[in-house]
PDB file of C-alpha atoms in Angstrom:
ATOM      1  CA  MET A   1       1.900  -1.365  20.712  1.00 41.00           C
ATOM      2  CA  ARG A   2      -0.428  -4.235  19.908  1.00 42.00           C
ATOM      3  CA  GLY A   3      -3.486  -3.848  17.732  1.00 50.00           C
ATOM      4  CA  ARG A   4      -2.041  -1.526  15.102  1.00 54.00           C
ATOM      5  CA  PHE A   5      -1.550  -4.127  12.400  1.00 52.00           C
ATOM      6  CA  ARG A   6      -2.350  -7.732  11.634  1.00 56.00           C
ATOM      7  CA  THR A   7      -0.337 -10.372   9.872  1.00 57.00           C
ATOM      8  CA  VAL A   8      -2.635 -12.461   7.737  1.00 50.00           C
ATOM      9  CA  LEU A   9      -0.379 -14.786   5.778  1.00 46.00           C
ATOM     10  CA  HIS A  10       2.835 -16.618   6.570  1.00 39.00           C
ATOM     11  CA  SER A  11       4.885 -18.416   3.894  1.00 37.00           C
ATOM     12  CA  THR A  12       4.347 -18.634   0.172  1.00 36.00           C
ATOM     13  CA  ALA A  13       2.165 -21.710   0.580  1.00 33.00           C
ATOM     14  CA  ALA A  14      -0.298 -19.886   2.811  1.00 35.00           C
ATOM     15  CA  ALA A  15      -0.252 -16.908   0.478  1.00 34.00           C
ATOM     16  CA  ALA A  16      -1.635 -19.020  -2.341  1.00 34.00           C
ATOM     17  CA  ALA A  17      -4.858 -19.575  -0.442  1.00 32.00           C
ATOM     18  CA  VAL A  18      -5.835 -15.920  -0.646  1.00 31.00           C
ATOM     19  CA  LEU A  19      -6.125 -16.080  -4.411  1.00 30.00           C
ATOM     20  CA  ALA A  20      -9.228 -18.241  -4.123  1.00 30.00           C
ATOM     21  CA  LEU A  21     -10.919 -16.325  -1.305  1.00 29.00           C
ATOM     22  CA  PRO A  22     -12.749 -12.989  -1.316  1.00 33.00           C
ATOM     23  CA  ALA A  23     -11.491 -12.219   2.170  1.00 33.00           C
ATOM     24  CA  VAL A  24      -8.959 -13.743   4.536  1.00 31.00           C
ATOM     25  CA  PRO A  25      -9.466 -13.929   8.314  1.00 31.00           C
ATOM     26  CA  THR A  26      -6.620 -12.498  10.317  1.00 33.00           C
ATOM     27  CA  ALA A  27      -4.877 -13.239  13.577  1.00 31.00           C
ATOM     28  CA  ALA A  28      -3.183 -10.718  15.844  1.00 32.00           C
ATOM     29  CA  ALA A  29       0.527 -10.331  15.188  1.00 36.00           C
ATOM     30  CA  ASP A  30       3.415  -9.513  17.482  1.00 36.00           C
ATOM     31  CA  PRO A  31       4.430  -5.957  16.477  1.00 40.00           C
ATOM     32  CA  ILE A  32       8.106  -6.934  16.694  1.00 40.00           C
ATOM     33  CA  PRO A  33       8.648 -10.331  15.029  1.00 39.00           C
ATOM     34  CA  HIS A  34      11.435 -12.501  16.372  1.00 40.00           C
ATOM     35  CA  SER A  35      14.527 -12.300  14.201  1.00 48.00           C
ATOM     36  CA  ASP A  36      14.692 -16.066  13.712  1.00 53.00           C
ATOM     37  CA  ASN A  37      11.152 -16.021  12.298  1.00 81.00           C
ATOM     38  CA  CYS A  38      11.587 -13.109   9.905  1.00 94.00           C
ATOM     39  CA  ALA A  39       9.959 -13.583   6.525  1.00 96.00           C
ATOM     40  CA  GLN A  40      12.147 -12.603   3.612  1.00 97.00           C
ATOM     41  CA  VAL A  41       9.356 -10.500   2.123  1.00 98.00           C
ATOM     42  CA  ARG A  42       6.665  -8.585   3.991  1.00 98.00           C
ATOM     43  CA  VAL A  43       3.751  -7.123   2.024  1.00 98.00           C
ATOM     44  CA  VAL A  44       1.835  -4.393   3.854  1.00 98.00           C
ATOM     45  CA  THR A  45      -1.647  -3.511   2.579  1.00 98.00           C
ATOM     46  CA  VAL A  46      -3.412  -0.269   3.515  1.00 98.00           C
ATOM     47  CA  ARG A  47      -7.089  -0.408   2.620  1.00 96.00           C
ATOM     48  CA  GLY A  48      -9.387   2.262   1.241  1.00 94.00           C
ATOM     49  CA  THR A  49     -12.156   4.156   3.016  1.00 91.00           C
ATOM     50  CA  LEU A  50     -14.867   1.891   4.450  1.00 87.00           C
ATOM     51  CA  GLU A  51     -13.157  -1.298   3.225  1.00 91.00           C
ATOM     52  CA  PRO A  52     -13.210  -4.049   5.896  1.00 87.00           C
ATOM     53  CA  GLN A  53     -10.228  -4.321   8.217  1.00 86.00           C
ATOM     54  CA  SER A  54      -9.774  -7.954   7.241  1.00 87.00           C
ATOM     55  CA  GLY A  55      -9.673  -8.782   3.571  1.00 87.00           C
ATOM     56  CA  SER A  56      -9.560  -5.727   1.307  1.00 92.00           C
ATOM     57  CA  LEU A  57     -11.231  -6.864  -1.904  1.00 91.00           C
ATOM     58  CA  LEU A  58      -8.698  -4.926  -3.959  1.00 94.00           C
ATOM     59  CA  LEU A  59      -5.443  -5.386  -2.066  1.00 97.00           C
ATOM     60  CA  THR A  60      -5.671  -8.729  -0.247  1.00 95.00           C
ATOM     61  CA  PRO A  61      -5.686 -10.819  -3.459  1.00 96.00           C
ATOM     62  CA  LEU A  62      -2.846  -8.715  -4.850  1.00 97.00           C
ATOM     63  CA  GLY A  63      -0.814  -9.084  -1.672  1.00 97.00           C
ATOM     64  CA  GLY A  64      -1.327 -12.830  -1.706  1.00 97.00           C
ATOM     65  CA  ARG A  65      -0.287 -13.059  -5.335  1.00 97.00           C
ATOM     66  CA  ILE A  66       2.881 -11.073  -4.703  1.00 98.00           C
ATOM     67  CA  ALA A  67       3.741 -13.232  -1.696  1.00 97.00           C
ATOM     68  CA  GLN A  68       3.198 -16.423  -3.685  1.00 96.00           C
ATOM     69  CA  GLU A  69       5.082 -15.283  -6.775  1.00 96.00           C
ATOM     70  CA  SER A  70       8.041 -14.015  -4.770  1.00 96.00           C
ATOM     71  CA  GLY A  71       9.143 -17.636  -4.327  1.00 94.00           C
ATOM     72  CA  ARG A  72      10.366 -16.842  -0.823  1.00 94.00           C
ATOM     73  CA  ARG A  73       9.150 -16.936   2.741  1.00 96.00           C
ATOM     74  CA  ALA A  74       6.611 -14.147   2.665  1.00 97.00           C
ATOM     75  CA  THR A  75       3.984 -12.608   4.906  1.00 96.00           C
ATOM     76  CA  VAL A  76       1.092 -10.229   4.258  1.00 97.00           C
ATOM     77  CA  THR A  77       0.139  -7.678   6.908  1.00 96.00           C
ATOM     78  CA  GLU A  78      -3.030  -5.585   6.872  1.00 96.00           C
ATOM     79  CA  LEU A  79      -2.443  -2.233   8.544  1.00 97.00           C
ATOM     80  CA  GLU A  80      -4.948  -1.518  11.273  1.00 96.00           C
ATOM     81  CA  TYR A  81      -6.317   2.010  11.120  1.00 95.00           C
ATOM     82  CA  PRO A  82      -9.827   3.524  11.031  1.00 93.00           C
ATOM     83  CA  ALA A  83     -10.188   3.904   7.217  1.00 91.00           C
ATOM     84  CA  SER A  84     -13.289   5.940   8.008  1.00 90.00           C
ATOM     85  CA  MET A  85     -14.510   9.310   6.788  1.00 87.00           C
ATOM     86  CA  ALA A  86     -13.286  10.911  10.013  1.00 86.00           C
ATOM     87  CA  THR A  87     -10.643  13.576   9.478  1.00 80.00           C
ATOM     88  CA  ASP A  88      -8.121  11.911  11.779  1.00 87.00           C
ATOM     89  CA  GLY A  89      -8.314   8.463  10.162  1.00 89.00           C
ATOM     90  CA  ALA A  90      -5.434   8.974   7.735  1.00 92.00           C
ATOM     91  CA  VAL A  91      -3.363  10.626  10.475  1.00 94.00           C
ATOM     92  CA  ARG A  92      -3.714   7.550  12.659  1.00 95.00           C
ATOM     93  CA  GLY A  93      -2.866   5.445   9.634  1.00 96.00           C
ATOM     94  CA  VAL A  94       0.403   7.324   9.141  1.00 96.00           C
ATOM     95  CA  GLU A  95       1.289   6.846  12.809  1.00 96.00           C
ATOM     96  CA  ASN A  96       0.569   3.114  12.677  1.00 97.00           C
ATOM     97  CA  LEU A  97       2.326   2.546   9.370  1.00 97.00           C
ATOM     98  CA  THR A  98       5.415   4.433  10.524  1.00 97.00           C
ATOM     99  CA  ALA A  99       5.567   2.309  13.685  1.00 97.00           C
ATOM    100  CA  LEU A 100       5.068  -0.910  11.725  1.00 97.00           C
ATOM    101  CA  LEU A 101       7.858  -0.136   9.225  1.00 98.00           C
ATOM    102  CA  ASN A 102      10.305   1.050  11.874  1.00 97.00           C
ATOM    103  CA  GLU A 103       9.723  -2.013  14.043  1.00 97.00           C
ATOM    104  CA  ALA A 104       9.912  -4.436  11.112  1.00 97.00           C
ATOM    105  CA  ALA A 105      13.170  -2.946   9.855  1.00 97.00           C
ATOM    106  CA  ALA A 106      14.713  -3.054  13.321  1.00 97.00           C
ATOM    107  CA  ALA A 107      13.670  -6.643  14.033  1.00 97.00           C
ATOM    108  CA  CYS A 108      14.229  -8.026  10.512  1.00 97.00           C
ATOM    109  CA  PRO A 109      17.016  -5.938   8.952  1.00 96.00           C
ATOM    110  CA  ASP A 110      17.243  -8.094   5.809  1.00 96.00           C
ATOM    111  CA  GLN A 111      13.500  -8.180   5.107  1.00 97.00           C
ATOM    112  CA  GLN A 112      12.179  -6.624   1.904  1.00 98.00           C
ATOM    113  CA  LEU A 113       9.083  -4.485   2.433  1.00 98.00           C
ATOM    114  CA  VAL A 114       6.307  -3.969  -0.119  1.00 98.00           C
ATOM    115  CA  LEU A 115       3.607  -1.314   0.365  1.00 98.00           C
ATOM    116  CA  LEU A 116       0.192  -1.480  -1.329  1.00 98.00           C
ATOM    117  CA  GLY A 117      -2.410   1.253  -0.858  1.00 98.00           C
ATOM    118  CA  TYR A 118      -5.842   2.064  -2.251  1.00 97.00           C
ATOM    119  CA  SER A 119      -7.622   5.420  -1.990  1.00 95.00           C
ATOM    120  CA  GLN A 120      -7.283   6.605   1.629  1.00 95.00           C
ATOM    121  CA  GLY A 121      -4.717   3.839   2.101  1.00 97.00           C
ATOM    122  CA  ALA A 122      -2.670   5.365  -0.719  1.00 97.00           C
ATOM    123  CA  ARG A 123      -2.898   8.699   1.109  1.00 96.00           C
ATOM    124  CA  VAL A 124      -1.575   7.043   4.271  1.00 97.00           C
ATOM    125  CA  ILE A 125       1.415   5.586   2.430  1.00 98.00           C
ATOM    126  CA  GLY A 126       2.101   8.766   0.485  1.00 98.00           C
ATOM    127  CA  ASN A 127       2.041  10.971   3.580  1.00 97.00           C
ATOM    128  CA  THR A 128       4.204   8.507   5.515  1.00 97.00           C
ATOM    129  CA  LEU A 129       6.881   8.571   2.824  1.00 97.00           C
ATOM    130  CA  ALA A 130       6.634  12.267   1.949  1.00 95.00           C
ATOM    131  CA  ALA A 131       6.918  13.534   5.523  1.00 85.00           C
ATOM    132  CA  ARG A 132       9.751  11.210   6.635  1.00 84.00           C
ATOM    133  CA  THR A 133       9.718  12.911  10.032  1.00 84.00           C
ATOM    134  CA  ALA A 134       9.465   9.693  12.013  1.00 94.00           C
ATOM    135  CA  LEU A 135      10.316   6.959   9.500  1.00 96.00           C
ATOM    136  CA  THR A 136      13.873   5.782  10.088  1.00 96.00           C
ATOM    137  CA  ASP A 137      16.484   5.639   7.351  1.00 96.00           C
ATOM    138  CA  ARG A 138      16.760   1.901   7.954  1.00 97.00           C
ATOM    139  CA  ALA A 139      13.032   1.420   7.343  1.00 98.00           C
ATOM    140  CA  ALA A 140      13.049   3.612   4.239  1.00 97.00           C
ATOM    141  CA  ALA A 141      15.945   1.614   2.808  1.00 97.00           C
ATOM    142  CA  ARG A 142      14.111  -1.701   3.294  1.00 98.00           C
ATOM    143  CA  ILE A 143      11.118  -0.626   1.168  1.00 98.00           C
ATOM    144  CA  SER A 144      11.608  -2.459  -2.125  1.00 98.00           C
ATOM    145  CA  ALA A 145       8.349  -1.619  -3.914  1.00 98.00           C
ATOM    146  CA  ILE A 146       5.275   0.582  -3.577  1.00 98.00           C
ATOM    147  CA  ALA A 147       2.051   0.406  -5.587  1.00 98.00           C
ATOM    148  CA  LEU A 148      -0.706   2.970  -5.082  1.00 98.00           C
ATOM    149  CA  PHE A 149      -4.197   2.986  -6.594  1.00 98.00           C
ATOM    150  CA  GLY A 150      -6.589   5.941  -6.799  1.00 97.00           C
ATOM    151  CA  SER A 151      -4.565   8.184  -4.501  1.00 97.00           C
ATOM    152  CA  PRO A 152      -5.912  11.613  -3.545  1.00 95.00           C
ATOM    153  CA  LEU A 153      -2.236  12.668  -3.381  1.00 97.00           C
ATOM    154  CA  PHE A 154      -1.705  11.814  -7.076  1.00 98.00           C
ATOM    155  CA  ASN A 155       0.403  14.364  -8.980  1.00 97.00           C
ATOM    156  CA  GLY A 156      -0.082  13.992 -12.738  1.00 97.00           C
ATOM    157  CA  THR A 157       3.454  15.177 -13.594  1.00 97.00           C
ATOM    158  CA  GLU A 158       5.482  12.456 -11.869  1.00 98.00           C
ATOM    159  CA  PRO A 159       7.548   9.906 -13.867  1.00 98.00           C
ATOM    160  CA  TYR A 160       6.304   6.979 -11.784  1.00 98.00           C
ATOM    161  CA  ASP A 161       2.632   7.644 -12.659  1.00 98.00           C
ATOM    162  CA  ARG A 162       0.792   4.915 -14.541  1.00 98.00           C
ATOM    163  CA  GLY A 163      -2.707   4.392 -15.923  1.00 97.00           C
ATOM    164  CA  SER A 164      -5.182   6.098 -18.244  1.00 96.00           C
ATOM    165  CA  PHE A 165      -5.076   9.395 -16.335  1.00 97.00           C
ATOM    166  CA  ASP A 166      -5.008  12.889 -17.844  1.00 96.00           C
ATOM    167  CA  PRO A 167      -1.543  14.308 -16.961  1.00 95.00           C
ATOM    168  CA  GLY A 168      -3.081  17.758 -16.706  1.00 95.00           C
ATOM    169  CA  LEU A 169      -5.129  16.673 -13.698  1.00 95.00           C
ATOM    170  CA  SER A 170      -4.066  15.725 -10.182  1.00 96.00           C
ATOM    171  CA  GLY A 171      -5.698  14.449  -7.002  1.00 95.00           C
ATOM    172  CA  THR A 172      -7.865  16.340  -4.574  1.00 89.00           C
ATOM    173  CA  GLY A 173      -4.882  16.689  -2.202  1.00 92.00           C
ATOM    174  CA  ALA A 174      -1.976  16.347  -4.634  1.00 96.00           C
ATOM    175  CA  LEU A 175       1.549  16.255  -3.250  1.00 97.00           C
ATOM    176  CA  ARG A 176       4.023  18.845  -4.451  1.00 96.00           C
ATOM    177  CA  THR A 177       6.131  17.752  -7.409  1.00 97.00           C
ATOM    178  CA  GLY A 178       9.124  15.754  -6.225  1.00 97.00           C
ATOM    179  CA  ALA A 179       7.726  14.962  -2.777  1.00 97.00           C
ATOM    180  CA  LEU A 180       8.304  11.220  -3.306  1.00 97.00           C
ATOM    181  CA  THR A 181      11.451  11.421  -5.435  1.00 97.00           C
ATOM    182  CA  GLU A 182      13.417   9.428  -2.841  1.00 96.00           C
ATOM    183  CA  PHE A 183      11.175   6.439  -3.607  1.00 97.00           C
ATOM    184  CA  GLY A 184      10.534   7.189  -7.282  1.00 97.00           C
ATOM    185  CA  ASP A 185      12.408   4.183  -8.660  1.00 97.00           C
ATOM    186  CA  ARG A 186      10.456   1.897  -6.315  1.00 98.00           C
ATOM    187  CA  LEU A 187       7.018   3.403  -6.882  1.00 98.00           C
ATOM    188  CA  ARG A 188       4.088   3.021  -9.268  1.00 98.00           C
ATOM    189  CA  ASP A 189       1.132   5.377  -8.762  1.00 98.00           C
ATOM    190  CA  TYR A 190      -1.896   4.134 -10.736  1.00 98.00           C
ATOM    191  CA  CYS A 191      -4.709   6.516 -11.661  1.00 98.00           C
ATOM    192  CA  ASN A 192      -7.662   5.929 -13.993  1.00 96.00           C
ATOM    193  CA  ALA A 193      -9.306   8.492 -16.220  1.00 95.00           C
ATOM    194  CA  GLY A 194     -12.587   9.465 -14.606  1.00 94.00           C
ATOM    195  CA  ASP A 195     -11.374   8.714 -11.074  1.00 94.00           C
ATOM    196  CA  ARG A 196     -12.393  11.894  -9.280  1.00 93.00           C
ATOM    197  CA  VAL A 197     -10.145  11.049  -6.323  1.00 94.00           C
ATOM    198  CA  CYS A 198      -6.894  11.183  -8.312  1.00 95.00           C
ATOM    199  CA  GLN A 199      -8.149  13.294 -11.237  1.00 94.00           C
ATOM    200  CA  GLY A 200      -9.245  16.606  -9.827  1.00 86.00           C
ATOM    201  CA  GLY A 201     -12.561  15.975  -8.152  1.00 80.00           C
ATOM    202  CA  ASP A 202     -14.310  18.532  -5.983  1.00 80.00           C
ATOM    203  CA  PRO A 203     -12.540  18.720  -2.580  1.00 79.00           C
ATOM    204  CA  ALA A 204     -15.832  19.787  -1.028  1.00 77.00           C
ATOM    205  CA  ALA A 205     -17.478  16.573  -2.232  1.00 79.00           C
ATOM    206  CA  GLY A 206     -15.297  14.499   0.102  1.00 76.00           C
ATOM    207  CA  PHE A 207     -16.155  10.810  -0.073  1.00 79.00           C
ATOM    208  CA  GLY A 208     -18.496  11.528  -2.982  1.00 81.00           C
ATOM    209  CA  ASN A 209     -15.476  11.630  -5.286  1.00 80.00           C
ATOM    210  CA  ALA A 210     -14.838   7.974  -4.509  1.00 84.00           C
ATOM    211  CA  LEU A 211     -18.188   7.014  -6.011  1.00 83.00           C
ATOM    212  CA  SER A 212     -16.911   7.735  -9.542  1.00 90.00           C
ATOM    213  CA  TYR A 213     -16.621   4.789 -11.939  1.00 90.00           C
ATOM    214  CA  GLY A 214     -12.907   5.384 -12.432  1.00 92.00           C
ATOM    215  CA  HIS A 215     -12.268   4.867  -8.734  1.00 94.00           C
ATOM    216  CA  PHE A 216     -13.725   1.357  -8.905  1.00 93.00           C
ATOM    217  CA  ALA A 217     -12.113   0.430 -12.217  1.00 95.00           C
ATOM    218  CA  TYR A 218      -9.002  -0.874 -10.430  1.00 97.00           C
ATOM    219  CA  PHE A 219     -11.047  -3.957  -9.578  1.00 94.00           C
ATOM    220  CA  VAL A 220     -11.529  -4.859 -13.248  1.00 95.00           C
ATOM    221  CA  ASN A 221      -8.695  -3.339 -15.299  1.00 96.00           C
ATOM    222  CA  ASP A 222      -5.103  -4.546 -15.598  1.00 97.00           C
ATOM    223  CA  ASN A 223      -3.539  -2.163 -13.088  1.00 97.00           C
ATOM    224  CA  ARG A 224      -3.182  -4.838 -10.405  1.00 97.00           C
ATOM    225  CA  ASP A 225      -1.557  -7.212 -12.896  1.00 97.00           C
ATOM    226  CA  ARG A 226       0.899  -4.518 -13.886  1.00 98.00           C
ATOM    227  CA  ALA A 227       1.593  -3.769 -10.243  1.00 98.00           C
ATOM    228  CA  ALA A 228       2.277  -7.438  -9.506  1.00 98.00           C
ATOM    229  CA  VAL A 229       4.799  -7.593 -12.337  1.00 98.00           C
ATOM    230  CA  PHE A 230       6.495  -4.388 -11.192  1.00 98.00           C
ATOM    231  CA  VAL A 231       6.734  -5.546  -7.579  1.00 98.00           C
ATOM    232  CA  GLY A 232       8.118  -8.913  -8.695  1.00 97.00           C
ATOM    233  CA  GLU A 233      10.827  -7.161 -10.680  1.00 97.00           C
ATOM    234  CA  GLN A 234      11.665  -4.969  -7.708  1.00 97.00           C
ATOM    235  CA  LEU A 235      11.981  -8.006  -5.468  1.00 97.00           C
ATOM    236  CA  GLY A 236      14.495  -9.411  -7.919  1.00 91.00           C
ATOM    237  CA  ARG A 237      12.774 -12.636  -8.945  1.00 55.00           C
TER     238      ARG A 237
END
């Protein structure tokens, strides 16, 4: 079971360090943490296509900020999965994320889980939560907040959608309406106008849709700030 995910930060003090670094080196984590060492908050980041395994430029700083601002013992875990253009990459991501969440909930039943996903990583999270074929009820209940950015599963009609998106447009692989209703009060799905991944790009273009300006705008607009505030509220600070 080893090798599917990495824990990169332990404690709110360590989390602060990520805010000043473009990338954070990681160390292998025990898939089932000991109950006496359970962090109160666990932030799980799922990177976008071709982003490095260690230190997503979009999600690692956000995860560190959330861990720091939670004011509690917190850890940030980067999900290990291919994040490649191979067709089975997202499938392996769903398998690994499901295992991570189930194991964390079983070992640390009081831990609050936060999920952050960008692009293909948002697809991984969305498919994990929509299918719910292997995710346990205990794990689902421990998920306190979810923030997605530039998801190909984006459905422009959902009440948890946020951003400058056109509500008449959806992602290249949009989920059916209501597919994530179970998590709707814990979810923010951010989509920028002009992002061809979440705003109706050409499915045949594949990764080419990700080269649109809107898909990179999450690095410079206020979506991450808004997500941090939302997650903080969900964690009850």
